[in-house]
mmCIF file of C-alpha atoms in Angstrom:
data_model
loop_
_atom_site.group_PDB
_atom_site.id
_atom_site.type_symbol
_atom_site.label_atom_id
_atom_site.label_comp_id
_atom_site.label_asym_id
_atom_site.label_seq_id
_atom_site.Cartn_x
_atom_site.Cartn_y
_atom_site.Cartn_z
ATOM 1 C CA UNK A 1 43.306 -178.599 39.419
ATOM 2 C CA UNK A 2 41.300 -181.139 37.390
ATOM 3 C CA UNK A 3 40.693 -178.742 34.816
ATOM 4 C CA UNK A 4 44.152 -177.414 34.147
ATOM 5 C CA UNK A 5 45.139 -181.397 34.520
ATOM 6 C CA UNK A 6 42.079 -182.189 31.493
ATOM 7 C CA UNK A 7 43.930 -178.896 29.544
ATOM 8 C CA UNK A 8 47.209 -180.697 30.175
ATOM 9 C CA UNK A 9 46.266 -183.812 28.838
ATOM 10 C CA UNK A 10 44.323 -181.969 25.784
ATOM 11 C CA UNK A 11 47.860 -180.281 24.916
ATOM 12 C CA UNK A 12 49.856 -183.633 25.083
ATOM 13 C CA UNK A 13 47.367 -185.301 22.803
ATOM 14 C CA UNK A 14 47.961 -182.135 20.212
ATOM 15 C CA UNK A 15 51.693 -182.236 20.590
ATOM 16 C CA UNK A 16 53.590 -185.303 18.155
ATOM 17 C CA UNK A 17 57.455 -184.484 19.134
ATOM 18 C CA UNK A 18 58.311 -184.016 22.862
ATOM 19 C CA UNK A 19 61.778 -183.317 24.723
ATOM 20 C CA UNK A 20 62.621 -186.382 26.806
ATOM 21 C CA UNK A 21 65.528 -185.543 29.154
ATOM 22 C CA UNK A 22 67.757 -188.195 30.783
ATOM 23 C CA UNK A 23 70.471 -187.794 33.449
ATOM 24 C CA UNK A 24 73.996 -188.482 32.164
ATOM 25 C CA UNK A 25 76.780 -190.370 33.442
ATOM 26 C CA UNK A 26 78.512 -186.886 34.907
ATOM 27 C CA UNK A 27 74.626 -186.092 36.445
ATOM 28 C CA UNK A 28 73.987 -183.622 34.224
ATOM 29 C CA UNK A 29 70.252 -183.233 32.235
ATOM 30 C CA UNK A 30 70.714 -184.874 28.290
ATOM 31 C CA UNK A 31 67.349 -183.880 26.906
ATOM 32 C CA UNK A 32 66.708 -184.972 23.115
ATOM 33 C CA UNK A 33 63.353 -184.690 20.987
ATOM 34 C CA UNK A 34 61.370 -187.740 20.236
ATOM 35 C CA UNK A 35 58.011 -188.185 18.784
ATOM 36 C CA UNK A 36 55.601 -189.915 21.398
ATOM 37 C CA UNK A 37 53.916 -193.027 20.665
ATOM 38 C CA UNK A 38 51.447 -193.334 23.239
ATOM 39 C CA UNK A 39 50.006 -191.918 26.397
ATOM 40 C CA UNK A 40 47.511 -192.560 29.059
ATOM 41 C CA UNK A 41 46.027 -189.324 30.236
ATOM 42 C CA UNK A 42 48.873 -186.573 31.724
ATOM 43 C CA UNK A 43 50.662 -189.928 33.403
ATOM 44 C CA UNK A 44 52.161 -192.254 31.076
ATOM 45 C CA UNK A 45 53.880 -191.514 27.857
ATOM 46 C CA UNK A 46 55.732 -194.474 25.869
ATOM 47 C CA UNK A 47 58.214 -193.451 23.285
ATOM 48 C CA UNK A 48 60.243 -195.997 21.239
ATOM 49 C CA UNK A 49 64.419 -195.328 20.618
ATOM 50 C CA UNK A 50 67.303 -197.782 20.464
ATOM 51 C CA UNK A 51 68.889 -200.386 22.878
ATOM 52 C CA UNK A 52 72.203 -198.714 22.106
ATOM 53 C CA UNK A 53 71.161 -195.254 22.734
ATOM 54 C CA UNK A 54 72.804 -193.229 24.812
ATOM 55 C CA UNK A 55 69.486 -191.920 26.968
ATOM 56 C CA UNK A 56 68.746 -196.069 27.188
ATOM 57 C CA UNK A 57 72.394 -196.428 28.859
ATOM 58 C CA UNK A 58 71.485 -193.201 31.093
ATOM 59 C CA UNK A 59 67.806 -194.788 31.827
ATOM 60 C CA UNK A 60 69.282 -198.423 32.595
ATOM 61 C CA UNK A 61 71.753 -196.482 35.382
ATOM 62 C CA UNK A 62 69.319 -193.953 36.610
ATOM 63 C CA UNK A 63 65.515 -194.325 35.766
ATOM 64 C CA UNK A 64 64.824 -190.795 36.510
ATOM 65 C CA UNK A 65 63.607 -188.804 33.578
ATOM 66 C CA UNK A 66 61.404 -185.649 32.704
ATOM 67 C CA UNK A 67 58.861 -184.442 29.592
ATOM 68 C CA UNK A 68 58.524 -180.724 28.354
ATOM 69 C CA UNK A 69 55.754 -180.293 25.776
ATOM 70 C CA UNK A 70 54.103 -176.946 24.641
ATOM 71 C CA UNK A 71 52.050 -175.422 21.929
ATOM 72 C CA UNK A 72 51.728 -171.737 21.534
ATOM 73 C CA UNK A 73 51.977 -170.085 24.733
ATOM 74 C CA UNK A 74 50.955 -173.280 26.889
ATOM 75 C CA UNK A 75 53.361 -175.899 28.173
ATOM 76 C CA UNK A 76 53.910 -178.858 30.766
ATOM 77 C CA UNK A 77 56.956 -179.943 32.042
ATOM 78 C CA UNK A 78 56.497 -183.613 33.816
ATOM 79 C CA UNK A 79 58.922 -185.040 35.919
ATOM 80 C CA UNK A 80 58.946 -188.882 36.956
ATOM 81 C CA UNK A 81 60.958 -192.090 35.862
ATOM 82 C CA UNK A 82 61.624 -194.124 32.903
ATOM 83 C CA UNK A 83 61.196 -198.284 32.437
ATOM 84 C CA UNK A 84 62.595 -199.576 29.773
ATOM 85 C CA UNK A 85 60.323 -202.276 28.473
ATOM 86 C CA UNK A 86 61.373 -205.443 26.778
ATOM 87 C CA UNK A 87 58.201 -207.165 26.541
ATOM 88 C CA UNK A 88 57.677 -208.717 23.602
ATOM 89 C CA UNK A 89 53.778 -208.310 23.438
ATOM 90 C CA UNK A 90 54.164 -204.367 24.516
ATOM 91 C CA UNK A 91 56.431 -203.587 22.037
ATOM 92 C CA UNK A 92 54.438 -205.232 19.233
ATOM 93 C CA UNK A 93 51.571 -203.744 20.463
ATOM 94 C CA UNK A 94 53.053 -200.118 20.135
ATOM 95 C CA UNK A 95 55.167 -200.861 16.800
ATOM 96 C CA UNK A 96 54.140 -198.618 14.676
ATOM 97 C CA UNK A 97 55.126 -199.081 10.334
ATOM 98 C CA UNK A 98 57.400 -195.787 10.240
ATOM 99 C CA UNK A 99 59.740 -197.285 12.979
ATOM 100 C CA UNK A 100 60.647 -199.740 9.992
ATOM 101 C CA UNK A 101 63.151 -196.068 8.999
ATOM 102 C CA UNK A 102 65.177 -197.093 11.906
ATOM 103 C CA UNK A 103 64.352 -200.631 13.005
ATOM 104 C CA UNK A 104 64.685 -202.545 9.629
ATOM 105 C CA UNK A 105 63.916 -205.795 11.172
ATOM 106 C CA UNK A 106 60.964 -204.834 12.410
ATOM 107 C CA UNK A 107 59.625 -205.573 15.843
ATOM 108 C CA UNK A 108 62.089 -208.588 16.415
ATOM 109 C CA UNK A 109 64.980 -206.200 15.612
ATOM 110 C CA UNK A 110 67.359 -206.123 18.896
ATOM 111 C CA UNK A 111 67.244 -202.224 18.386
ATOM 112 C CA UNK A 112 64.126 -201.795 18.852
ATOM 113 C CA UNK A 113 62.877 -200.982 22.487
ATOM 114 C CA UNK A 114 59.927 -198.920 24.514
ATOM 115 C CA UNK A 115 60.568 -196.423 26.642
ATOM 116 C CA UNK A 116 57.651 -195.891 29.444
ATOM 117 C CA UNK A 117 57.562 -192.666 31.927
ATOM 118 C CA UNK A 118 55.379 -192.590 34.515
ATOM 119 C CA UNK A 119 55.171 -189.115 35.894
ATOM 120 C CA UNK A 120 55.109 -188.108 39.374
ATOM 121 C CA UNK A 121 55.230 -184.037 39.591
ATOM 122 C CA UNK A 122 53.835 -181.222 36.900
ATOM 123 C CA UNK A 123 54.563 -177.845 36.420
ATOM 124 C CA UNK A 124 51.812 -176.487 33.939
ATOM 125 C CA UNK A 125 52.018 -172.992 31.845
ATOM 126 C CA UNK A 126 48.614 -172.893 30.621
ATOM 127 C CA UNK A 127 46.204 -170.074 29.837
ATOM 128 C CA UNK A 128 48.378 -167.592 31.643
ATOM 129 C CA UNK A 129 47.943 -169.937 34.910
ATOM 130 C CA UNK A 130 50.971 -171.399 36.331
ATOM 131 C CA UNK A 131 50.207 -174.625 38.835
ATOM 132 C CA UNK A 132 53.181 -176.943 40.287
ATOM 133 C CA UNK A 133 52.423 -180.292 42.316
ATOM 134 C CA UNK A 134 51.829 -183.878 41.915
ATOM 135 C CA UNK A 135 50.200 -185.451 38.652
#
């Protein structure tokens, strides 16, 4: 398992854009692609959107999220929960210059936010090996 988890975790650091889904106000799956800003091994991926958004709203009513990912013929879908962070020190420590595009006043802009998932259960695709079960 460690080794498929290391491949994992080699495959997320490759991959820029992931699909992020959130759960709707009618319970239904809303995924949308984002570009990731940050992770922590297979277990912790931080992406950064806006306060108004509608996967924030879904996120605020129902933290429960999951992360596909996949390069060639290898992918990991992640399922787990989201916190949206307001921490002033976190989300200057993740703001990144090309999030000026959509948050023109920077890191103070009330847009701006961070979105952390933890995950709890993988399903990895990789190297013709499929493996299911907690991260």
């Amino acid at each position: 398992m460690e080794k498929i988890k290391q491949q994992a975790i080699d495959l997320l650091n490759k991959c820029e854009v992931l699909t992020l889904a959130s759960i709707d106000e009618r319970g239904c799956p809303r995924p949308v692609v984002l570009s990731k800003i940050k992770t922590e091994g297979i277990d912790t991926i931080w992406f950064s959107t806006g306060t108004s958004s509608e996967k924030t709203k879904d996120f605020i009513k129902n933290p429960k999220a999951g992360v596909a990912f996949y390069e060639g013929h290898d992918s990991v879908t992640l399922t787990g929960t989201i916190e949206v962070v307001s921490d002033v020190e976190e989300k200057k420590a993740l703001w990144v210059d090309w999030f000026y595009e959509h948050f023109p006043k920077g890191v103070d802009d009330p847009e701006y936010c961070i979105l952390k998932f933890t995950a709890e259960q993988a399903t990895y695709w990789i190297g013709n090996q499929f493996i299911k079960g907690k991260v």
